[in-house]
């Protein structure tokens, strides 16, 4: 109400100043042949029907930085129904805001209709929760309004492949040149509308090498608690993007610096305080970043297994200390850690099986005699479990010699492997190993 009154009295002074600058090709250098064929087909088909259609958001930003966009978004004045009618392989999705997915082979181009203002400037107000978080804003608007409701100025540029022009209402291009990540409008208000923007600020600044503008950065520290009101599944999606951005280590360091890691990676609070835990987590993140940069696949399950390992380890040792046998103690520890994390971080259950396998295979690396090492080698999850052991060894939690032995063992010829086996397979020890091995098989899902 008050806001409406204020904006009546003062016009739209509370809204960011928007002035369209059209930036020609010779200034930004983004040639249309760098744009994905699928996105080009979408914009040209829409334009042929007389609609406005631009590539928008992260793709324009990445192209202007000389990077290859991960995915393409198109913004248009056509309604979702009009877009859907134009493309045979397309479907209307989304409840919060309806948009169209247009499919070409493996590519999906996301097409959205220009969206109106969320703050009452448009014909319908957004629905908010008691903290000011926007729950729904489903109003179509002008291109300018569409730019203003985006998060950062560098994410609000439009590229028209037909003319090779960038349309920039909010100075995003100048900010990009200055390597500055700046929130559109009043940062406090925009973080309140959607606290996930704080995470996006950290992720995008790390990934793109941009400095978060001081006005944008300042409120984060005091507003970080608002993350608690965001549905856990949304936090998880954004965290996954962050962890798989290729800059996970830097992001986590920055999250801590901004005080944003509470409630996101609650376990990190505790783990990072122990030197061994911190070293292990940082190595895991570095390792993930490296794999992503080399275009190798990474498994989120592996990463979560690593982030939670020292919690599992502490609980495991705790149960052992209270007299439980090692394998049931590990089993109990895994159950506890997973159930707590499910509530806090909403790690979906589909990752549980991988995490459990990786963890419960760890004690099996300690047996280096008899047939068991051969059986472990055949396990479908061997590679992941071995990579995990390497991280443990690098962080100093396990002897380097153990990881080195397994490295050699897997590469060795069959006869050489027999020679490598530890000779201490006397009857007494063998009996003991057999018992613990049987218990290991019982906790391992692979052994069940
Ligand atoms: P990425 O490189 O991760 O894809 P991106 O900026 O493209 O980065 P997307 O999640 O694909 O991120 O979002 C596409 C665009 O939608 C953004 O560039 C931005 O314009 C807008 N957007 C995304 N999330 C928000 C948000 N929380 N608030 C406002 N605008 C957003
Ligand atoms: Mg994107």
XYZ file of C-alpha atoms and ligand atoms in Angstrom:
480
model
C 0.000 0.000 0.000
C 2.585 2.494 1.168
C 4.801 1.576 -1.689
C 1.958 2.168 -4.131
C 1.262 5.523 -2.589
C 4.928 6.483 -2.734
C 5.213 5.492 -6.330
C 2.092 7.543 -7.117
C 3.557 10.585 -5.395
C 7.090 10.239 -6.641
C 6.378 8.560 -9.931
C 8.600 5.552 -10.405
C 11.547 7.022 -8.574
C 11.998 3.793 -6.597
C 12.540 1.837 -9.779
C 15.899 1.717 -11.507
C 16.564 4.202 -14.233
C 16.240 2.462 -17.542
C 17.424 3.991 -20.783
C 17.794 1.943 -23.915
C 21.229 1.892 -25.493
C 21.591 -0.060 -28.692
C 25.101 -1.435 -28.922
C 26.178 -2.271 -32.466
C 28.272 -5.248 -33.487
C 31.497 -3.288 -33.855
C 31.355 -2.443 -30.147
C 30.504 -5.838 -28.693
C 31.802 -8.184 -31.410
C 29.234 -10.940 -30.882
C 28.697 -12.456 -34.342
C 25.485 -14.357 -35.004
C 27.446 -17.401 -36.114
C 28.545 -17.890 -32.506
C 24.933 -18.391 -31.448
C 23.561 -21.929 -31.300
C 21.575 -22.967 -34.383
C 18.608 -23.881 -32.201
C 18.388 -20.428 -30.630
C 18.724 -18.821 -34.079
C 15.856 -20.911 -35.409
C 13.654 -19.802 -32.525
C 14.343 -16.083 -32.908
C 14.023 -16.116 -36.691
C 10.761 -18.101 -36.678
C 9.245 -15.691 -34.152
C 10.496 -12.646 -36.033
C 9.115 -14.021 -39.315
C 5.683 -13.946 -37.664
C 6.171 -10.295 -36.770
C 7.124 -10.843 -33.120
C 9.999 -9.294 -31.237
C 12.456 -12.032 -30.259
C 15.832 -11.706 -28.588
C 18.361 -13.948 -26.947
C 18.496 -12.807 -23.370
C 20.127 -13.304 -19.984
C 23.161 -15.432 -19.246
C 23.702 -16.386 -22.897
C 24.171 -12.753 -24.021
C 26.426 -12.089 -21.052
C 28.556 -15.153 -21.809
C 28.780 -14.384 -25.543
C 29.847 -10.811 -24.800
C 32.547 -12.215 -22.511
C 33.742 -14.540 -25.278
C 32.445 -17.644 -23.449
C 30.243 -20.364 -24.830
C 26.790 -20.202 -23.229
C 25.577 -23.256 -21.342
C 22.005 -22.766 -22.418
C 19.906 -20.256 -24.319
C 16.921 -18.227 -23.251
C 14.798 -16.273 -25.695
C 12.477 -13.421 -24.716
C 9.591 -12.417 -26.946
C 6.359 -10.441 -27.047
C 4.528 -13.550 -28.283
C 2.372 -15.319 -25.680
C 3.262 -18.870 -24.579
C 0.377 -20.175 -26.685
C 1.629 -18.339 -29.776
C 5.131 -19.693 -29.232
C 3.860 -23.215 -28.659
C 1.800 -23.065 -31.876
C 4.915 -22.144 -33.881
C 7.122 -25.064 -32.887
C 6.110 -28.643 -33.311
C 8.410 -29.955 -30.608
C 7.568 -27.572 -27.806
C 5.640 -27.563 -24.560
C 4.346 -24.995 -22.136
C 5.810 -25.449 -18.667
C 5.952 -23.705 -15.321
C 3.449 -22.554 -12.790
C 5.146 -19.583 -11.221
C 5.669 -18.190 -14.684
C 4.576 -20.002 -17.804
C 7.183 -20.412 -20.473
C 7.817 -22.616 -23.460
C 10.497 -25.221 -23.969
C 11.350 -25.618 -27.642
C 13.304 -28.780 -28.407
C 15.735 -29.336 -31.269
C 17.510 -32.648 -30.937
C 19.391 -32.556 -27.640
C 18.952 -28.767 -27.249
C 16.163 -27.067 -25.372
C 15.625 -23.343 -25.851
C 13.617 -21.678 -23.118
C 11.253 -19.047 -24.515
C 9.554 -16.612 -22.176
C 7.133 -13.811 -22.839
C 8.334 -10.374 -21.656
C 7.459 -10.187 -18.002
C 5.974 -7.239 -16.185
C 6.969 -5.577 -12.956
C 6.603 -7.465 -9.726
C 6.121 -4.394 -7.560
C 2.714 -3.136 -8.573
C 3.889 -1.205 -11.594
C 2.216 -3.760 -13.802
C -1.437 -4.640 -13.975
C -1.339 -7.269 -11.216
C 0.721 -7.421 -8.051
C 3.047 -10.286 -7.265
C 2.041 -12.607 -4.437
C 4.547 -12.417 -1.577
C 5.157 -14.192 1.696
C 5.479 -12.357 5.015
C 9.200 -11.707 4.428
C 8.592 -10.050 1.067
C 9.650 -13.101 -0.916
C 7.839 -13.269 -4.251
C 5.801 -16.430 -4.575
C 4.123 -15.691 -7.912
C 4.419 -12.984 -10.508
C 2.663 -13.935 -13.630
C 2.196 -10.687 -15.471
C 3.249 -10.005 -19.030
C 4.971 -6.709 -19.663
C 7.176 -4.685 -21.980
C 10.756 -5.469 -22.921
C 11.971 -2.729 -20.607
C 9.983 -4.155 -17.699
C 11.328 -7.578 -18.510
C 14.858 -6.196 -18.222
C 14.141 -4.517 -14.876
C 12.824 -7.657 -13.181
C 15.997 -9.604 -13.916
C 18.629 -9.874 -11.206
C 21.904 -8.278 -12.332
C 22.511 -5.664 -15.016
C 24.843 -8.011 -16.920
C 21.989 -10.557 -17.044
C 19.518 -8.106 -18.557
C 20.887 -7.565 -22.054
C 19.015 -8.613 -25.216
C 20.751 -9.760 -28.394
C 19.037 -9.734 -31.747
C 20.869 -12.144 -34.062
C 19.202 -10.630 -37.135
C 20.781 -7.203 -36.564
C 23.647 -8.355 -34.334
C 22.697 -5.613 -31.877
C 22.657 -5.737 -28.096
C 19.766 -3.851 -26.508
C 20.786 -2.736 -23.067
C 18.371 -0.842 -20.786
C 20.348 -0.894 -17.542
C 23.990 -0.335 -18.346
C 24.820 -4.027 -18.249
C 27.297 -3.743 -21.084
C 29.307 -1.033 -19.319
C 29.220 -3.103 -16.123
C 30.464 -6.143 -17.990
C 33.348 -4.108 -19.419
C 34.122 -2.859 -15.909
C 33.894 -6.455 -14.562
C 31.152 -5.406 -12.170
C 28.213 -7.469 -10.953
C 25.506 -5.011 -10.002
C 21.986 -5.699 -8.802
C 19.185 -4.021 -10.730
C 17.289 -1.665 -8.434
C 17.589 -1.591 -4.666
C 19.646 -4.615 -3.575
C 17.909 -4.904 -0.189
C 14.527 -5.046 -1.855
C 15.688 -7.456 -4.550
C 17.338 -9.838 -2.065
C 14.162 -9.780 0.007
C 12.069 -10.649 -3.058
C 14.306 -13.613 -3.756
C 17.115 -14.469 -1.328
C 18.549 -16.987 -3.797
C 19.945 -13.959 -5.634
C 22.597 -13.824 -2.898
C 23.820 -17.249 -3.922
C 23.660 -16.256 -7.560
C 25.807 -13.195 -6.823
C 28.501 -15.390 -5.304
C 28.328 -18.001 -8.052
C 28.277 -15.606 -11.007
C 31.005 -13.366 -9.648
C 33.288 -16.368 -9.104
C 32.465 -17.987 -12.413
C 32.799 -14.845 -14.498
C 35.576 -13.120 -12.597
C 33.362 -10.122 -11.769
C 33.591 -8.007 -8.651
C 30.326 -7.750 -6.727
C 29.477 -4.056 -6.654
C 29.837 -2.683 -3.122
C 26.184 -1.599 -2.890
C 25.080 -5.060 -3.966
C 27.461 -6.832 -1.641
C 26.924 -4.792 1.512
C 23.475 -6.083 2.542
C 24.289 -9.773 2.016
C 25.880 -10.227 5.407
C 22.836 -8.972 7.267
C 20.305 -10.618 4.977
C 21.802 -14.094 4.766
C 19.268 -15.456 7.277
C 16.524 -14.951 4.698
C 17.880 -18.032 2.947
C 16.096 -20.034 5.653
C 12.712 -19.152 4.134
C 13.551 -20.403 0.672
C 12.172 -23.859 -0.098
C 14.935 -26.420 0.406
C 14.574 -27.850 -3.095
C 15.279 -24.453 -4.658
C 18.326 -23.960 -2.419
C 19.523 -27.383 -3.461
C 19.182 -26.569 -7.180
C 21.152 -23.374 -6.761
C 23.790 -25.094 -4.600
C 24.196 -27.790 -7.206
C 24.756 -25.136 -9.883
C 27.318 -23.541 -7.622
C 29.118 -26.785 -6.847
C 29.194 -27.770 -10.524
C 30.166 -24.319 -11.804
C 33.831 -25.199 -12.186
C 34.534 -22.646 -9.431
C 33.169 -24.508 -6.446
C 36.177 -23.945 -4.233
C 36.199 -20.216 -4.759
C 32.423 -20.110 -4.289
C 32.576 -21.941 -0.962
C 35.373 -19.677 0.259
C 33.253 -16.665 -0.700
C 30.104 -18.096 0.848
C 31.981 -18.339 4.120
C 33.338 -14.850 3.743
C 29.839 -13.448 3.176
C 28.403 -15.470 6.046
C 26.157 -17.306 3.600
C 27.248 -20.839 4.365
C 25.106 -21.161 7.504
C 22.071 -23.168 6.683
C 23.404 -23.952 3.219
C 26.205 -26.243 4.000
C 25.630 -26.505 7.722
C 28.098 -29.298 7.996
C 30.816 -27.044 6.679
C 30.639 -24.913 9.807
C 31.942 -27.803 11.834
C 34.022 -29.610 9.278
C 36.011 -26.639 8.060
C 37.136 -25.921 11.580
C 39.142 -29.123 11.782
C 42.275 -28.914 9.629
C 41.806 -32.423 8.265
C 38.155 -31.803 7.392
C 38.888 -28.491 5.726
C 41.700 -30.001 3.701
C 39.514 -32.879 2.578
C 36.592 -30.676 1.504
C 38.839 -28.216 -0.313
C 40.611 -31.038 -2.140
C 37.250 -32.509 -3.163
C 36.086 -29.149 -4.492
C 39.374 -28.519 -6.333
C 39.149 -31.946 -7.839
C 35.574 -31.320 -9.030
C 36.523 -27.938 -10.476
C 39.396 -29.489 -12.373
C 37.206 -32.247 -13.812
C 34.629 -29.729 -14.967
C 37.265 -27.601 -16.628
C 38.563 -30.693 -18.416
C 35.015 -31.521 -19.515
C 35.059 -34.758 -17.546
C 31.840 -35.967 -15.969
C 31.320 -35.298 -12.276
C 28.900 -37.089 -10.064
C 26.977 -34.935 -7.597
C 26.649 -38.040 -5.427
C 30.433 -38.258 -5.164
C 30.676 -34.597 -4.280
C 28.031 -34.819 -1.570
C 29.678 -37.962 -0.234
C 32.862 -35.907 0.085
C 31.181 -32.895 1.678
C 29.580 -35.107 4.306
C 32.435 -37.546 4.869
C 33.911 -35.981 7.967
C 30.488 -35.913 9.564
C 30.082 -39.584 8.816
C 33.592 -40.232 10.092
C 32.967 -38.409 13.378
C 29.669 -40.211 13.967
C 31.234 -43.533 13.006
C 34.123 -43.176 15.413
C 31.689 -41.997 18.084
C 29.609 -45.153 17.797
C 32.726 -47.306 17.794
C 33.914 -45.510 20.893
C 30.646 -46.463 22.556
C 31.358 -50.111 21.830
C 29.667 -50.744 18.486
C 31.393 -52.967 15.949
C 32.992 -51.026 13.063
C 30.563 -51.953 10.306
C 27.262 -51.504 12.124
C 28.742 -48.288 13.545
C 29.450 -47.017 10.016
C 25.963 -48.039 8.928
C 24.391 -46.131 11.794
C 26.558 -43.075 11.105
C 25.512 -43.008 7.448
C 21.826 -43.229 8.370
C 22.117 -40.379 10.840
C 24.073 -38.037 8.597
C 21.809 -38.644 5.621
C 18.614 -38.056 7.543
C 19.869 -34.756 8.990
C 21.080 -33.548 5.604
C 17.864 -34.471 3.913
C 16.061 -31.987 6.102
C 18.621 -29.213 5.965
C 19.909 -29.242 2.430
C 17.263 -31.390 0.741
C 19.838 -33.586 -0.932
C 17.401 -35.691 -2.941
C 17.170 -39.325 -1.991
C 18.319 -40.410 -5.406
C 21.883 -39.577 -4.380
C 21.720 -41.655 -1.202
C 22.609 -44.958 -2.834
C 25.803 -43.577 -4.397
C 26.891 -41.885 -1.199
C 26.277 -45.017 0.842
C 28.199 -47.173 -1.601
C 31.188 -44.882 -1.695
C 31.299 -44.617 2.088
C 30.725 -48.255 2.887
C 33.394 -49.371 0.415
C 36.062 -47.353 2.206
C 36.947 -49.894 4.930
C 37.281 -52.560 2.256
C 40.375 -50.850 0.847
C 42.219 -51.800 3.995
C 42.197 -55.487 3.115
C 45.077 -56.241 0.814
C 45.256 -60.020 1.048
C 43.269 -62.972 -0.270
C 40.529 -62.629 -2.880
C 38.886 -59.523 -1.484
C 40.964 -56.937 -3.359
C 39.982 -58.663 -6.618
C 36.318 -58.564 -5.676
C 36.576 -54.877 -4.811
C 38.167 -54.161 -8.193
C 35.132 -55.711 -9.896
C 32.664 -53.569 -7.962
C 30.737 -51.285 -10.346
C 31.448 -48.322 -8.073
C 35.151 -49.129 -7.651
C 36.422 -46.114 -9.544
C 34.431 -43.605 -7.502
C 35.313 -45.306 -4.229
C 38.990 -45.379 -5.204
C 38.985 -41.693 -6.179
C 37.470 -41.048 -2.765
C 40.255 -43.014 -1.080
C 42.801 -40.916 -2.967
C 41.257 -37.738 -1.569
C 41.362 -39.213 1.917
C 45.031 -40.039 1.453
C 45.844 -36.609 0.016
C 44.187 -34.930 2.968
C 46.273 -36.997 5.371
C 43.423 -39.045 6.783
C 44.755 -42.300 5.273
C 48.352 -43.280 4.520
C 49.493 -42.202 1.044
C 51.000 -45.643 0.682
C 47.536 -47.278 0.778
C 46.227 -45.201 -2.151
C 49.478 -45.782 -4.047
C 49.115 -49.545 -3.574
C 45.602 -49.475 -5.040
C 46.766 -47.306 -7.912
C 49.394 -49.924 -8.787
C 47.101 -52.868 -8.105
C 44.440 -51.778 -10.570
C 46.947 -51.167 -13.338
C 48.952 -54.343 -12.755
C 48.789 -57.510 -14.875
C 47.044 -60.473 -13.207
C 50.298 -62.250 -12.178
C 51.733 -59.036 -10.852
C 48.618 -58.542 -8.730
C 49.147 -61.880 -7.053
C 52.692 -60.832 -6.196
C 51.441 -57.552 -4.760
C 49.057 -59.151 -2.300
C 50.237 -58.851 1.247
C 51.852 -62.019 2.425
C 50.375 -61.864 5.914
C 47.607 -64.312 5.147
C 48.307 -66.661 7.996
C 45.339 -68.724 9.201
C 44.674 -66.570 12.248
C 44.578 -63.304 10.350
C 42.671 -64.778 7.487
C 39.934 -65.841 9.848
C 39.696 -62.385 11.272
C 39.595 -60.813 7.853
C 36.918 -63.132 6.718
C 34.708 -62.042 9.574
C 35.166 -58.349 8.978
C 34.863 -58.893 5.243
C 31.515 -60.574 5.697
C 30.333 -57.653 7.742
C 31.592 -55.262 5.035
C 29.585 -57.124 2.453
C 26.550 -56.797 4.682
C 26.722 -53.015 4.878
C 27.619 -52.480 1.248
C 24.566 -52.196 -0.976
C 26.718 -53.795 -3.662
C 27.266 -56.789 -1.416
C 23.653 -57.269 -0.435
P 24.006 -19.655 -16.007
O 25.291 -19.366 -16.665
O 24.150 -20.389 -14.751
O 22.960 -20.265 -16.895
P 22.168 -17.487 -15.990
O 22.313 -16.041 -15.596
O 21.833 -17.762 -17.421
O 23.490 -18.212 -15.558
P 19.744 -18.847 -15.402
O 19.302 -19.493 -14.147
O 19.882 -19.641 -16.640
O 21.111 -18.125 -15.049
O 18.745 -17.624 -15.632
C 18.575 -16.989 -16.875
C 18.265 -15.517 -16.674
O 17.068 -15.367 -15.915
C 19.309 -14.746 -15.884
O 20.366 -14.317 -16.694
C 18.496 -13.591 -15.333
O 18.300 -12.619 -16.311
C 17.176 -14.256 -15.035
N 17.126 -14.766 -13.648
C 17.497 -15.994 -13.219
N 17.305 -16.128 -11.906
C 16.800 -14.963 -11.478
C 16.386 -14.464 -10.212
N 16.479 -15.221 -9.120
N 15.898 -13.219 -10.158
C 15.798 -12.456 -11.268
N 16.178 -12.852 -12.465
C 16.680 -14.084 -12.598
Mg 21.376 -19.661 -18.254
